[in-house]
Structures are given as structure tokens and as C-alpha cells.
């Protein structure tokens, strides 16, 4: 709750809205005990008394009634009606939306066509028709306003429920024997509740305005009672001669609606974790790079890809997440470098930083250099990076279903990947090349598969399309981020051998990110082990696997079950990796390490050792000769 309030009040406009609204609500609540005159006592001698005249702080209306008192009572009524109408609309609209989206089929059809019919009328006409049918009066105006807003909630909530109704956790609840009502209450409702609250907070303002509109037309509150709308309506005739009678309720309506809307927007932003972290804000085309960062000098031998002391952070509010801390890696043509480490160790962020693909905000590259054949990509402009992405450095991601566009055929997507980097290639040529690529990645019946949509292919096939797309422009380097994690072992083996062949045939350099030591052993020449954003050990694959020097590497290897190795206890690593916004000094692994000594927990421990091996440890498991 405190975190929510902190976030809410960081938004200055929302804070302003909250203060103004709180002030108005407190005044409205205190109205019955404030020393105000009766709002309905008329005094024709004081008709249209000006504000600040004796006994009338805000003047009097056309019947000589005290404007201040009427304003306070009217505000109280308008606020109550707006809030109740919003609650009713949210309750009935959300119930219709949930039932419709959850059951689907005929239920959905009947309910939604009913909602469509409601939406087909201009809302004010519909409200007028409802009031005409029920009779004038504040309660009937409230019912009319709530009714015309039901479709807004029903449509919104139905859309979200449709997306949830077939998710695995709902299926799991069904399998566990829960009935529909329990599933709706325990699985669906908690997921849609934040959206209902957000929609309500942004619609209360409309409801107040709409009720005021009906009262203004004489259909809402009836004399002698009044709300802000009826005060405005009664003052209409005297607008030019005695404007204060209209301006005062008008300003109050403006203040209430503005403050409710500003607060509603703030609540929405603070409740949505994606908005909070910046994940929904539109990322820049290139990760922000600190201009005054430390840029290490280029190495004389200039490998194909040279990452030097790369530092990438996420700036979320006041917190700084150090996802990648001074990582240095290099790859030669035709070489395969494996990056291995626990989940969250910074492997993907390192890979995405290479071509500025880390979402910014909140990502920022704060240090280091990434050189492709000696030229620093981090200092390059957007055009250079755009030409490099997919053309010289290509990516294969873990889940091709989320990286392939669901509405285009794979053939079109492959052709697009080719033509985006070379507009001279005609459509027919691009299609022929797409066919060639599909054959190369060994997709059966490549010709007919070209016109498949991603959902029509199996996971392994989609992954091959991902590889074909990465190969489309004959890149020099492929960065493969756990491309085989979601695949079964036979498909995994096929894909690994495919990558291996491509490496041999084309001299392709591969950076292979994985959790799997088996994959590393099969494919990689060298391996770098990452922990909490740093490389803790690196060296030729065989040497590292045979004699791991860092206690973390050793324990990571010990976690891997061995086929045919007999029954043995799998040694899980105790504890959890540290939070990257609160990294311990010294060795980040020390709190989980059985060899940790006091000197491991202070200062900076360098990555060192006789090339090509290196380890970041004061007490390594193996002395590197
Ligand atoms: N938008 C973000 N805001 C804050 N922290 C983030 C964000 N994106 C990533 N991180 C943090 O950066 C760190 C590195 O994440 P990264 O995705 O590189 O891990 P990984 O090693 O690739 O993990 P996995 O194997 O699960 O893919 C993690 O601690 C993660 O929580």
C-alpha cells in the first residue's frame, strides 16, 4: 500500500487531483454539521445577492437561497450519485462481461448483441428514454446513467476474460473439480479486478457529468432538492445578468471532474506494474547509452565481436538494477562461444545490449564498448545499428511463437527480413531465397510450408523458421538466446547439428546462451559462466567442464543429472542469486559459497588467470596453471 501511494504521489498531477478531491469530499462529508443556513429557505428580498455580501459568502440565487449552502449540499448529492452510478455500472457491466467471456458461444452472443443494441443509441438519448420511462427524479437519473455505462464495462471486461478463460491456470482449476462459479470467483475475478477498479476510477468523473447533464435538463433532482446540475439549470435564465449563480456550480463540477480524472489516471499508472517499470512506455529504437561512459581502448588484434567492460542497468524509479556489470567477451569468425548461468544472471541483457535492443526506458548502457571488427557499435548512430541488426549480427530467440508475427505467413516474414536490408531484391527473388533458406534449415515440404502461418507449425519447425530468418542476410554472427530450451531432445539435437553445420560451412560465429551444460559441451569452443551480471569463469569448454575453477561453476555442473551415472543426490546450490539492485560487495556468490572467507566479501575481485582461462575467485577449486 505504501509503495502504491508513493508511486501515486510521484505523479504530480495525480497528487494535485487527490488533494483537491480529498478537500471536496471532506467538505461534503462535513456539510450536515457545518453552520450553514438551510439550502431551501427562500428570501426573495435577497434575490441574486452578490457574493461576499452580508450573510451570503457566495451570493444568493433567483429565490434568494444561500448559494454556499446549496453548493455544499449539491456537491454532496452529485458526488454520491456519481460514485453509486459508477459502482452499479461496474458491477453489472463486469458481471455481464465475465459471464459472456467465460462461457463464450451462445451466452456470449446473446449478451453481447444486447450490449450492442444499447450501444447503438446515442447515450444521452438512451438516458432520456430511460428517465422518460421511469419518471423524473434523482434516483431514476442515477439508474439511467448507470445503465448507459454498463456497455463500457461489459465490453472491456469481456475482452480480458476471453483472454483468460482458456489459460492453463483456468484449465487446471477445472481439472481440480471446481465449478464454474468458483472458477469465476477464484480464478477470473482476481485477474480482472484491477482493470475494473482502474476503469471505475476513470469513469466516476463522466458519471457525475452525465447526472449533472440530466439534472440540468430538469430530469434529475427535483425542487426543492438540488445537485450541481440542477443548480446550473436553474441559473440558466440569469446567466448574462447574474453570472455568479452559474459560475459557482460550474466551477465546482469542473474541479470535481478534473480531480477525479487526474487521480484516476494516476491510480491506473500506479496499479499497472508494466507502466510502473516503464515496460509499456514506448521504448526508444536504440538503448540509451551514457555519453560520458568509460570507453576502454580497442584491443590490437580486433576480434570479430569484442564486448569490453559492458555495463547495462535498469533505472526504475529510484532503483538501479545492475543487470550486466563489466562483462568482457570476444568471438572470432567461425567460433562458438557459450554463455551459461542461472536465470537472471544477465545473459539475455548482455546479448541484447550488443545491438542496442534492451528496452529503453528503463534500460541504460552505462559503460564499456561493443566493437564489431574494431568499430564501436555503442557509439554508432541508429542507422548503423539498424543496418547491423539482422544483417551482420542476427538473433534467434527462445520462443519463436512470440517473435514471429501471427498474422503473416512465414514465407512473407522471411521475404520481408531479406528485403528490409536490400530493397533491390524483388518479391519473387526474396521468395525464392526464402524457399532456399527453408530447405537449408531442413523443413520438410518447404514449398507448401512457406504459406503456413506460425500457429500452423510445430515448435521445432517454428524454431527452424527463426533460424532461417536469422540466416536470411548471411550474418557474420548469430546470437542464439536459449533457442532449444523449449524443444524436445530429438528436435534440439537436430537444431544443434544444423547450427554446427552452418558454422563449418559458412564460418559463422555463434554466441550461444543456455542453461544446459550438455548443449555447451556439444556445440561451444569456449564458455563463459555468468553470475549476478558478471563473468565468473571462462575458458575452453573442455577445460572448464573437466576442471571447473569457480565454486559456482563446479556446483552448477554438479546440479546436472548424469544419464547412466547411477543414483546420486543432486547437489542443488543453497540460497538464491542476489537481487541485482542490492549486490553484495566482493564476490557476488560468496553468500552461497561453502569456501567463502572474510576476504571474499570485500573489494573488487578481478577475473584473472593464464589465457585462455580465467576465474573470478580468491580461493578457486582448481589452481589455473
Ligand atoms: N525491465 C527490467 N527492469 C528491471 N530489471 C530487469 C528488467 N529486465 C531485466 N531485468 C533484470 O536484469 C537481470 C538480467 O536479466 P536477463 O534477462 O539478462 O537474465 P538471463 O540470465 O537471460 O535469465 P534467463 O535465463 O531467465 O533468460 C535480471 O535480474 C532481471 O530481473
PDB file of N, CA and C in Angstrom, residues 266-360:
ATOM      1  N   UNK A 266      -3.754   8.582 -12.466  1.00  0.00           N
ATOM      2  CA  UNK A 266      -2.623   8.248 -11.580  1.00  0.00           C
ATOM      3  C   UNK A 266      -2.781   6.857 -10.994  1.00  0.00           C
ATOM      4  N   UNK A 267      -4.017   6.523 -10.561  1.00  0.00           N
ATOM      5  CA  UNK A 267      -4.273   5.196  -9.979  1.00  0.00           C
ATOM      6  C   UNK A 267      -3.973   4.131 -11.028  1.00  0.00           C
ATOM      7  N   UNK A 268      -4.426   4.367 -12.257  1.00  0.00           N
ATOM      8  CA  UNK A 268      -4.190   3.382 -13.323  1.00  0.00           C
ATOM      9  C   UNK A 268      -2.687   3.157 -13.515  1.00  0.00           C
ATOM     10  N   UNK A 269      -1.942   4.271 -13.587  1.00  0.00           N
ATOM     11  CA  UNK A 269      -0.492   4.130 -13.814  1.00  0.00           C
ATOM     12  C   UNK A 269       0.190   3.420 -12.652  1.00  0.00           C
ATOM     13  N   UNK A 270      -0.256   3.740 -11.418  1.00  0.00           N
ATOM     14  CA  UNK A 270       0.418   3.155 -10.257  1.00  0.00           C
ATOM     15  C   UNK A 270       0.052   1.683 -10.075  1.00  0.00           C
ATOM     16  N   UNK A 271      -1.160   1.303 -10.521  1.00  0.00           N
ATOM     17  CA  UNK A 271      -1.575  -0.093 -10.331  1.00  0.00           C
ATOM     18  C   UNK A 271      -0.974  -1.034 -11.365  1.00  0.00           C
ATOM     19  N   UNK A 272      -0.676  -0.507 -12.555  1.00  0.00           N
ATOM     20  CA  UNK A 272      -0.194  -1.384 -13.614  1.00  0.00           C
ATOM     21  C   UNK A 272       1.320  -1.548 -13.508  1.00  0.00           C
ATOM     22  N   UNK A 273       1.807  -2.759 -13.156  1.00  0.00           N
ATOM     23  CA  UNK A 273       3.248  -2.920 -12.939  1.00  0.00           C
ATOM     24  C   UNK A 273       4.061  -2.643 -14.200  1.00  0.00           C
ATOM     25  N   UNK A 274       3.438  -2.836 -15.387  1.00  0.00           N
ATOM     26  CA  UNK A 274       4.210  -2.608 -16.611  1.00  0.00           C
ATOM     27  C   UNK A 274       4.415  -1.123 -16.821  1.00  0.00           C
ATOM     28  N   UNK A 275       3.381  -0.319 -16.483  1.00  0.00           N
ATOM     29  CA  UNK A 275       3.544   1.125 -16.608  1.00  0.00           C
ATOM     30  C   UNK A 275       4.562   1.607 -15.582  1.00  0.00           C
ATOM     31  N   UNK A 276       4.508   0.975 -14.400  1.00  0.00           N
ATOM     32  CA  UNK A 276       5.415   1.361 -13.315  1.00  0.00           C
ATOM     33  C   UNK A 276       6.861   1.184 -13.723  1.00  0.00           C
ATOM     34  N   UNK A 277       7.162   0.032 -14.364  1.00  0.00           N
ATOM     35  CA  UNK A 277       8.565  -0.249 -14.678  1.00  0.00           C
ATOM     36  C   UNK A 277       8.976   0.378 -15.995  1.00  0.00           C
ATOM     37  N   UNK A 278       8.010   1.002 -16.696  1.00  0.00           N
ATOM     38  CA  UNK A 278       8.363   1.606 -17.985  1.00  0.00           C
ATOM     39  C   UNK A 278       8.229   0.620 -19.121  1.00  0.00           C
ATOM     40  N   UNK A 279       7.783  -0.626 -18.821  1.00  0.00           N
ATOM     41  CA  UNK A 279       7.729  -1.630 -19.879  1.00  0.00           C
ATOM     42  C   UNK A 279       6.675  -1.321 -20.927  1.00  0.00           C
ATOM     43  N   UNK A 280       5.648  -0.545 -20.548  1.00  0.00           N
ATOM     44  CA  UNK A 280       4.624  -0.232 -21.546  1.00  0.00           C
ATOM     45  C   UNK A 280       4.868   1.107 -22.219  1.00  0.00           C
ATOM     46  N   UNK A 281       5.815   1.870 -21.668  1.00  0.00           N
ATOM     47  CA  UNK A 281       6.094   3.140 -22.323  1.00  0.00           C
ATOM     48  C   UNK A 281       6.838   2.801 -23.609  1.00  0.00           C
ATOM     49  N   UNK A 282       6.687   3.642 -24.603  1.00  0.00           N
ATOM     50  CA  UNK A 282       7.227   3.288 -25.905  1.00  0.00           C
ATOM     51  C   UNK A 282       8.744   3.289 -25.848  1.00  0.00           C
ATOM     52  N   UNK A 283       9.391   2.111 -26.062  1.00  0.00           N
ATOM     53  CA  UNK A 283      10.853   2.121 -25.950  1.00  0.00           C
ATOM     54  C   UNK A 283      11.485   2.858 -27.133  1.00  0.00           C
ATOM     55  N   UNK A 284      12.651   3.410 -26.902  1.00  0.00           N
ATOM     56  CA  UNK A 284      13.386   4.082 -27.974  1.00  0.00           C
ATOM     57  C   UNK A 284      13.891   3.017 -28.946  1.00  0.00           C
ATOM     58  N   UNK A 285      14.187   3.399 -30.200  1.00  0.00           N
ATOM     59  CA  UNK A 285      14.663   2.381 -31.156  1.00  0.00           C
ATOM     60  C   UNK A 285      16.027   1.808 -30.772  1.00  0.00           C
ATOM     61  N   UNK A 286      16.782   2.542 -29.961  1.00  0.00           N
ATOM     62  CA  UNK A 286      18.107   2.067 -29.535  1.00  0.00           C
ATOM     63  C   UNK A 286      18.232   2.300 -28.030  1.00  0.00           C
ATOM     64  N   UNK A 287      18.856   1.364 -27.334  1.00  0.00           N
ATOM     65  CA  UNK A 287      19.058   1.542 -25.896  1.00  0.00           C
ATOM     66  C   UNK A 287      19.844   2.832 -25.631  1.00  0.00           C
ATOM     67  N   UNK A 288      19.414   3.568 -24.617  1.00  0.00           N
ATOM     68  CA  UNK A 288      20.146   4.794 -24.267  1.00  0.00           C
ATOM     69  C   UNK A 288      21.553   4.421 -23.793  1.00  0.00           C
ATOM     70  N   UNK A 289      22.544   5.157 -24.300  1.00  0.00           N
ATOM     71  CA  UNK A 289      23.934   4.896 -23.897  1.00  0.00           C
ATOM     72  C   UNK A 289      24.461   6.169 -23.247  1.00  0.00           C
ATOM     73  N   UNK A 290      25.015   6.037 -22.050  1.00  0.00           N
ATOM     74  CA  UNK A 290      25.581   7.222 -21.376  1.00  0.00           C
ATOM     75  C   UNK A 290      26.721   7.791 -22.203  1.00  0.00           C
ATOM     76  N   UNK A 291      26.613   9.085 -22.481  1.00  0.00           N
ATOM     77  CA  UNK A 291      27.631   9.717 -23.329  1.00  0.00           C
ATOM     78  C   UNK A 291      28.997   9.731 -22.644  1.00  0.00           C
ATOM     79  N   UNK A 292      28.967  10.011 -21.318  1.00  0.00           N
ATOM     80  CA  UNK A 292      30.260  10.151 -20.627  1.00  0.00           C
ATOM     81  C   UNK A 292      30.719   8.844 -19.980  1.00  0.00           C
ATOM     82  N   UNK A 293      30.335   7.715 -20.601  1.00  0.00           N
ATOM     83  CA  UNK A 293      30.732   6.426 -20.021  1.00  0.00           C
ATOM     84  C   UNK A 293      32.223   6.193 -20.282  1.00  0.00           C
ATOM     85  N   UNK A 294      32.796   5.287 -19.469  1.00  0.00           N
ATOM     86  CA  UNK A 294      34.209   4.944 -19.675  1.00  0.00           C
ATOM     87  C   UNK A 294      34.293   4.004 -20.884  1.00  0.00           C
ATOM     88  N   UNK A 295      35.063   4.394 -21.925  1.00  0.00           N
ATOM     89  CA  UNK A 295      35.202   3.530 -23.109  1.00  0.00           C
ATOM     90  C   UNK A 295      36.605   2.931 -23.113  1.00  0.00           C
ATOM     91  N   UNK A 296      36.725   1.619 -22.917  1.00  0.00           N
ATOM     92  CA  UNK A 296      38.063   1.012 -22.913  1.00  0.00           C
ATOM     93  C   UNK A 296      38.702   1.081 -24.302  1.00  0.00           C
ATOM     94  N   UNK A 297      40.031   1.119 -24.330  1.00  0.00           N
ATOM     95  CA  UNK A 297      40.744   1.200 -25.619  1.00  0.00           C
ATOM     96  C   UNK A 297      40.576  -0.110 -26.387  1.00  0.00           C
ATOM     97  N   UNK A 298      40.553   0.000 -27.728  1.00  0.00           N
ATOM     98  CA  UNK A 298      40.355  -1.195 -28.568  1.00  0.00           C
ATOM     99  C   UNK A 298      41.553  -2.123 -28.438  1.00  0.00           C
ATOM    100  N   UNK A 299      41.271  -3.441 -28.520  1.00  0.00           N
ATOM    101  CA  UNK A 299      42.377  -4.408 -28.465  1.00  0.00           C
ATOM    102  C   UNK A 299      43.078  -4.423 -29.814  1.00  0.00           C
ATOM    103  N   UNK A 300      44.406  -4.601 -29.819  1.00  0.00           N
ATOM    104  CA  UNK A 300      45.124  -4.529 -31.100  1.00  0.00           C
ATOM    105  C   UNK A 300      44.683  -5.620 -32.084  1.00  0.00           C
ATOM    106  N   UNK A 301      44.364  -6.829 -31.576  1.00  0.00           N
ATOM    107  CA  UNK A 301      44.071  -7.921 -32.534  1.00  0.00           C
ATOM    108  C   UNK A 301      42.656  -7.846 -33.122  1.00  0.00           C
ATOM    109  N   UNK A 302      41.760  -6.983 -32.566  1.00  0.00           N
ATOM    110  CA  UNK A 302      40.394  -6.758 -33.050  1.00  0.00           C
ATOM    111  C   UNK A 302      39.667  -8.018 -33.485  1.00  0.00           C
ATOM    112  N   UNK A 303      39.120  -8.782 -32.507  1.00  0.00           N
ATOM    113  CA  UNK A 303      38.320  -9.953 -32.895  1.00  0.00           C
ATOM    114  C   UNK A 303      37.053  -9.516 -33.651  1.00  0.00           C
ATOM    115  N   UNK A 304      36.300 -10.495 -34.194  1.00  0.00           N
ATOM    116  CA  UNK A 304      35.105 -10.132 -34.962  1.00  0.00           C
ATOM    117  C   UNK A 304      34.128  -9.340 -34.090  1.00  0.00           C
ATOM    118  N   UNK A 305      33.786  -9.912 -32.934  1.00  0.00           N
ATOM    119  CA  UNK A 305      32.926  -9.181 -31.985  1.00  0.00           C
ATOM    120  C   UNK A 305      33.679  -9.086 -30.669  1.00  0.00           C
ATOM    121  N   UNK A 306      33.788  -7.873 -30.166  1.00  0.00           N
ATOM    122  CA  UNK A 306      34.552  -7.669 -28.944  1.00  0.00           C
ATOM    123  C   UNK A 306      33.718  -6.844 -27.956  1.00  0.00           C
ATOM    124  N   UNK A 307      33.248  -7.506 -26.920  1.00  0.00           N
ATOM    125  CA  UNK A 307      32.489  -6.794 -25.881  1.00  0.00           C
ATOM    126  C   UNK A 307      33.470  -6.489 -24.761  1.00  0.00           C
ATOM    127  N   UNK A 308      33.589  -5.201 -24.417  1.00  0.00           N
ATOM    128  CA  UNK A 308      34.581  -4.858 -23.377  1.00  0.00           C
ATOM    129  C   UNK A 308      33.911  -4.091 -22.249  1.00  0.00           C
ATOM    130  N   UNK A 309      34.042  -4.631 -21.065  1.00  0.00           N
ATOM    131  CA  UNK A 309      33.562  -3.977 -19.834  1.00  0.00           C
ATOM    132  C   UNK A 309      32.166  -3.386 -19.962  1.00  0.00           C
ATOM    133  N   UNK A 310      31.291  -4.154 -20.573  1.00  0.00           N
ATOM    134  CA  UNK A 310      29.913  -3.695 -20.795  1.00  0.00           C
ATOM    135  C   UNK A 310      29.154  -3.605 -19.471  1.00  0.00           C
ATOM    136  N   UNK A 311      28.481  -2.465 -19.286  1.00  0.00           N
ATOM    137  CA  UNK A 311      27.651  -2.300 -18.078  1.00  0.00           C
ATOM    138  C   UNK A 311      26.259  -1.866 -18.511  1.00  0.00           C
ATOM    139  N   UNK A 312      25.249  -2.668 -18.186  1.00  0.00           N
ATOM    140  CA  UNK A 312      23.874  -2.294 -18.531  1.00  0.00           C
ATOM    141  C   UNK A 312      23.037  -2.290 -17.265  1.00  0.00           C
ATOM    142  N   UNK A 313      22.273  -1.217 -17.105  1.00  0.00           N
ATOM    143  CA  UNK A 313      21.450  -1.091 -15.896  1.00  0.00           C
ATOM    144  C   UNK A 313      19.997  -0.838 -16.267  1.00  0.00           C
ATOM    145  N   UNK A 314      19.089  -1.088 -15.317  1.00  0.00           N
ATOM    146  CA  UNK A 314      17.696  -0.691 -15.480  1.00  0.00           C
ATOM    147  C   UNK A 314      17.408   0.351 -14.411  1.00  0.00           C
ATOM    148  N   UNK A 315      16.918   1.504 -14.849  1.00  0.00           N
ATOM    149  CA  UNK A 315      16.602   2.562 -13.887  1.00  0.00           C
ATOM    150  C   UNK A 315      15.088   2.615 -13.718  1.00  0.00           C
ATOM    151  N   UNK A 316      14.606   2.075 -12.616  1.00  0.00           N
ATOM    152  CA  UNK A 316      13.164   2.044 -12.360  1.00  0.00           C
ATOM    153  C   UNK A 316      12.895   2.848 -11.100  1.00  0.00           C
ATOM    154  N   UNK A 317      12.261   4.010 -11.280  1.00  0.00           N
ATOM    155  CA  UNK A 317      12.059   4.912 -10.132  1.00  0.00           C
ATOM    156  C   UNK A 317      13.417   5.277  -9.562  1.00  0.00           C
ATOM    157  N   UNK A 318      13.561   5.097  -8.244  1.00  0.00           N
ATOM    158  CA  UNK A 318      14.851   5.433  -7.629  1.00  0.00           C
ATOM    159  C   UNK A 318      15.798   4.245  -7.625  1.00  0.00           C
ATOM    160  N   UNK A 319      15.342   3.098  -8.098  1.00  0.00           N
ATOM    161  CA  UNK A 319      16.172   1.890  -8.013  1.00  0.00           C
ATOM    162  C   UNK A 319      17.014   1.721  -9.259  1.00  0.00           C
ATOM    163  N   UNK A 320      18.223   1.213  -9.049  1.00  0.00           N
ATOM    164  CA  UNK A 320      19.109   0.915 -10.168  1.00  0.00           C
ATOM    165  C   UNK A 320      19.412  -0.582 -10.139  1.00  0.00           C
ATOM    166  N   UNK A 321      19.023  -1.283 -11.189  1.00  0.00           N
ATOM    167  CA  UNK A 321      19.282  -2.720 -11.286  1.00  0.00           C
ATOM    168  C   UNK A 321      20.505  -2.907 -12.173  1.00  0.00           C
ATOM    169  N   UNK A 322      21.574  -3.414 -11.594  1.00  0.00           N
ATOM    170  CA  UNK A 322      22.822  -3.616 -12.350  1.00  0.00           C
ATOM    171  C   UNK A 322      22.744  -5.010 -12.993  1.00  0.00           C
ATOM    172  N   UNK A 323      22.130  -5.077 -14.184  1.00  0.00           N
ATOM    173  CA  UNK A 323      21.908  -6.390 -14.814  1.00  0.00           C
ATOM    174  C   UNK A 323      23.201  -6.946 -15.402  1.00  0.00           C
ATOM    175  N   UNK A 324      24.049  -6.080 -15.947  1.00  0.00           N
ATOM    176  CA  UNK A 324      25.323  -6.526 -16.525  1.00  0.00           C
ATOM    177  C   UNK A 324      26.422  -5.631 -15.970  1.00  0.00           C
ATOM    178  N   UNK A 325      27.422  -6.236 -15.312  1.00  0.00           N
ATOM    179  CA  UNK A 325      28.482  -5.440 -14.681  1.00  0.00           C
ATOM    180  C   UNK A 325      29.842  -5.779 -15.251  1.00  0.00           C
ATOM    181  N   UNK A 326      30.354  -4.900 -16.091  1.00  0.00           N
ATOM    182  CA  UNK A 326      31.708  -5.015 -16.662  1.00  0.00           C
ATOM    183  C   UNK A 326      31.952  -6.393 -17.286  1.00  0.00           C
ATOM    184  N   UNK A 327      31.127  -6.732 -18.262  1.00  0.00           N
ATOM    185  CA  UNK A 327      31.299  -8.022 -18.943  1.00  0.00           C
ATOM    186  C   UNK A 327      32.190  -7.841 -20.161  1.00  0.00           C
ATOM    187  N   UNK A 328      33.222  -8.681 -20.289  1.00  0.00           N
ATOM    188  CA  UNK A 328      34.084  -8.658 -21.485  1.00  0.00           C
ATOM    189  C   UNK A 328      34.054 -10.034 -22.133  1.00  0.00           C
ATOM    190  N   UNK A 329      33.772 -10.051 -23.442  1.00  0.00           N
ATOM    191  CA  UNK A 329      33.698 -11.310 -24.195  1.00  0.00           C
ATOM    192  C   UNK A 329      34.162 -11.041 -25.613  1.00  0.00           C
ATOM    193  N   UNK A 330      34.683 -12.064 -26.275  1.00  0.00           N
ATOM    194  CA  UNK A 330      35.002 -11.847 -27.691  1.00  0.00           C
ATOM    195  C   UNK A 330      34.762 -13.129 -28.471  1.00  0.00           C
ATOM    196  N   UNK A 331      34.487 -12.976 -29.757  1.00  0.00           N
ATOM    197  CA  UNK A 331      34.288 -14.143 -30.624  1.00  0.00           C
ATOM    198  C   UNK A 331      35.030 -13.920 -31.935  1.00  0.00           C
ATOM    199  N   UNK A 332      35.622 -15.000 -32.414  1.00  0.00           N
ATOM    200  CA  UNK A 332      36.334 -14.957 -33.704  1.00  0.00           C
ATOM    201  C   UNK A 332      35.412 -15.541 -34.776  1.00  0.00           C
ATOM    202  N   UNK A 333      35.697 -15.300 -36.064  1.00  0.00           N
ATOM    203  CA  UNK A 333      34.872 -15.894 -37.109  1.00  0.00           C
ATOM    204  C   UNK A 333      34.882 -17.423 -36.973  1.00  0.00           C
ATOM    205  N   UNK A 334      33.728 -18.037 -37.133  1.00  0.00           N
ATOM    206  CA  UNK A 334      33.623 -19.493 -37.085  1.00  0.00           C
ATOM    207  C   UNK A 334      33.676 -20.085 -35.687  1.00  0.00           C
ATOM    208  N   UNK A 335      33.778 -19.221 -34.680  1.00  0.00           N
ATOM    209  CA  UNK A 335      33.890 -19.732 -33.301  1.00  0.00           C
ATOM    210  C   UNK A 335      32.517 -19.771 -32.621  1.00  0.00           C
ATOM    211  N   UNK A 336      32.335 -20.700 -31.703  1.00  0.00           N
ATOM    212  CA  UNK A 336      31.085 -20.707 -30.935  1.00  0.00           C
ATOM    213  C   UNK A 336      31.399 -20.477 -29.457  1.00  0.00           C
ATOM    214  N   UNK A 337      30.842 -19.389 -28.932  1.00  0.00           N
ATOM    215  CA  UNK A 337      31.058 -19.054 -27.529  1.00  0.00           C
ATOM    216  C   UNK A 337      29.767 -19.339 -26.759  1.00  0.00           C
ATOM    217  N   UNK A 338      29.853 -20.118 -25.704  1.00  0.00           N
ATOM    218  CA  UNK A 338      28.665 -20.392 -24.891  1.00  0.00           C
ATOM    219  C   UNK A 338      28.633 -19.446 -23.705  1.00  0.00           C
ATOM    220  N   UNK A 339      27.427 -18.940 -23.382  1.00  0.00           N
ATOM    221  CA  UNK A 339      27.277 -18.169 -22.142  1.00  0.00           C
ATOM    222  C   UNK A 339      26.289 -18.946 -21.295  1.00  0.00           C
ATOM    223  N   UNK A 340      26.714 -19.288 -20.095  1.00  0.00           N
ATOM    224  CA  UNK A 340      25.874 -20.136 -19.248  1.00  0.00           C
ATOM    225  C   UNK A 340      25.718 -19.490 -17.881  1.00  0.00           C
ATOM    226  N   UNK A 341      24.601 -19.744 -17.238  1.00  0.00           N
ATOM    227  CA  UNK A 341      24.394 -19.170 -15.911  1.00  0.00           C
ATOM    228  C   UNK A 341      22.947 -19.348 -15.511  1.00  0.00           C
ATOM    229  N   UNK A 342      22.693 -19.145 -14.216  1.00  0.00           N
ATOM    230  CA  UNK A 342      21.324 -19.290 -13.704  1.00  0.00           C
ATOM    231  C   UNK A 342      20.414 -18.241 -14.322  1.00  0.00           C
ATOM    232  N   UNK A 343      19.121 -18.456 -14.174  1.00  0.00           N
ATOM    233  CA  UNK A 343      18.131 -17.497 -14.638  1.00  0.00           C
ATOM    234  C   UNK A 343      18.365 -16.155 -13.940  1.00  0.00           C
ATOM    235  N   UNK A 344      18.336 -15.084 -14.725  1.00  0.00           N
ATOM    236  CA  UNK A 344      18.504 -13.753 -14.132  1.00  0.00           C
ATOM    237  C   UNK A 344      19.951 -13.331 -13.993  1.00  0.00           C
ATOM    238  N   UNK A 345      20.902 -14.132 -14.547  1.00  0.00           N
ATOM    239  CA  UNK A 345      22.316 -13.780 -14.360  1.00  0.00           C
ATOM    240  C   UNK A 345      22.780 -12.700 -15.352  1.00  0.00           C
ATOM    241  N   UNK A 346      21.917 -12.316 -16.292  1.00  0.00           N
ATOM    242  CA  UNK A 346      22.277 -11.211 -17.186  1.00  0.00           C
ATOM    243  C   UNK A 346      22.683 -11.646 -18.582  1.00  0.00           C
ATOM    244  N   UNK A 347      22.445 -12.904 -18.937  1.00  0.00           N
ATOM    245  CA  UNK A 347      22.869 -13.407 -20.248  1.00  0.00           C
ATOM    246  C   UNK A 347      22.113 -12.685 -21.378  1.00  0.00           C
ATOM    247  N   UNK A 348      20.789 -12.657 -21.250  1.00  0.00           N
ATOM    248  CA  UNK A 348      19.998 -12.045 -22.328  1.00  0.00           C
ATOM    249  C   UNK A 348      20.277 -10.553 -22.431  1.00  0.00           C
ATOM    250  N   UNK A 349      20.383  -9.879 -21.298  1.00  0.00           N
ATOM    251  CA  UNK A 349      20.618  -8.433 -21.355  1.00  0.00           C
ATOM    252  C   UNK A 349      21.974  -8.150 -22.013  1.00  0.00           C
ATOM    253  N   UNK A 350      22.982  -8.997 -21.737  1.00  0.00           N
ATOM    254  CA  UNK A 350      24.283  -8.828 -22.396  1.00  0.00           C
ATOM    255  C   UNK A 350      24.095  -8.960 -23.909  1.00  0.00           C
ATOM    256  N   UNK A 351      23.356 -10.009 -24.331  1.00  0.00           N
ATOM    257  CA  UNK A 351      23.183 -10.244 -25.761  1.00  0.00           C
ATOM    258  C   UNK A 351      22.424  -9.109 -26.422  1.00  0.00           C
ATOM    259  N   UNK A 352      21.389  -8.622 -25.749  1.00  0.00           N
ATOM    260  CA  UNK A 352      20.573  -7.565 -26.363  1.00  0.00           C
ATOM    261  C   UNK A 352      21.317  -6.229 -26.389  1.00  0.00           C
ATOM    262  N   UNK A 353      22.238  -6.044 -25.426  1.00  0.00           N
ATOM    263  CA  UNK A 353      22.986  -4.776 -25.388  1.00  0.00           C
ATOM    264  C   UNK A 353      23.880  -4.636 -26.623  1.00  0.00           C
ATOM    265  N   UNK A 354      24.269  -5.765 -27.217  1.00  0.00           N
ATOM    266  CA  UNK A 354      25.230  -5.729 -28.328  1.00  0.00           C
ATOM    267  C   UNK A 354      24.739  -4.841 -29.467  1.00  0.00           C
ATOM    268  N   UNK A 355      23.447  -4.951 -29.803  1.00  0.00           N
ATOM    269  CA  UNK A 355      22.952  -4.073 -30.882  1.00  0.00           C
ATOM    270  C   UNK A 355      21.913  -3.078 -30.356  1.00  0.00           C
ATOM    271  N   UNK A 356      22.015  -2.732 -29.084  1.00  0.00           N
ATOM    272  CA  UNK A 356      21.138  -1.700 -28.512  1.00  0.00           C
ATOM    273  C   UNK A 356      19.677  -2.096 -28.510  1.00  0.00           C
ATOM    274  N   UNK A 357      19.385  -3.358 -28.188  1.00  0.00           N
ATOM    275  CA  UNK A 357      17.995  -3.826 -28.206  1.00  0.00           C
ATOM    276  C   UNK A 357      17.355  -3.897 -26.821  1.00  0.00           C
ATOM    277  N   UNK A 358      18.085  -3.493 -25.783  1.00  0.00           N
ATOM    278  CA  UNK A 358      17.491  -3.508 -24.436  1.00  0.00           C
ATOM    279  C   UNK A 358      16.475  -2.358 -24.376  1.00  0.00           C
ATOM    280  N   UNK A 359      15.242  -2.652 -23.930  1.00  0.00           N
ATOM    281  CA  UNK A 359      14.190  -1.628 -23.918  1.00  0.00           C
ATOM    282  C   UNK A 359      14.614  -0.439 -23.069  1.00  0.00           C
ATOM    283  N   UNK A 360      14.498   0.729 -23.655  1.00  0.00           N
ATOM    284  CA  UNK A 360      14.956   1.937 -23.001  1.00  0.00           C
ATOM    285  C   UNK A 360      13.881   3.011 -23.133  1.00  0.00           C
TER     286      UNK A 360
END
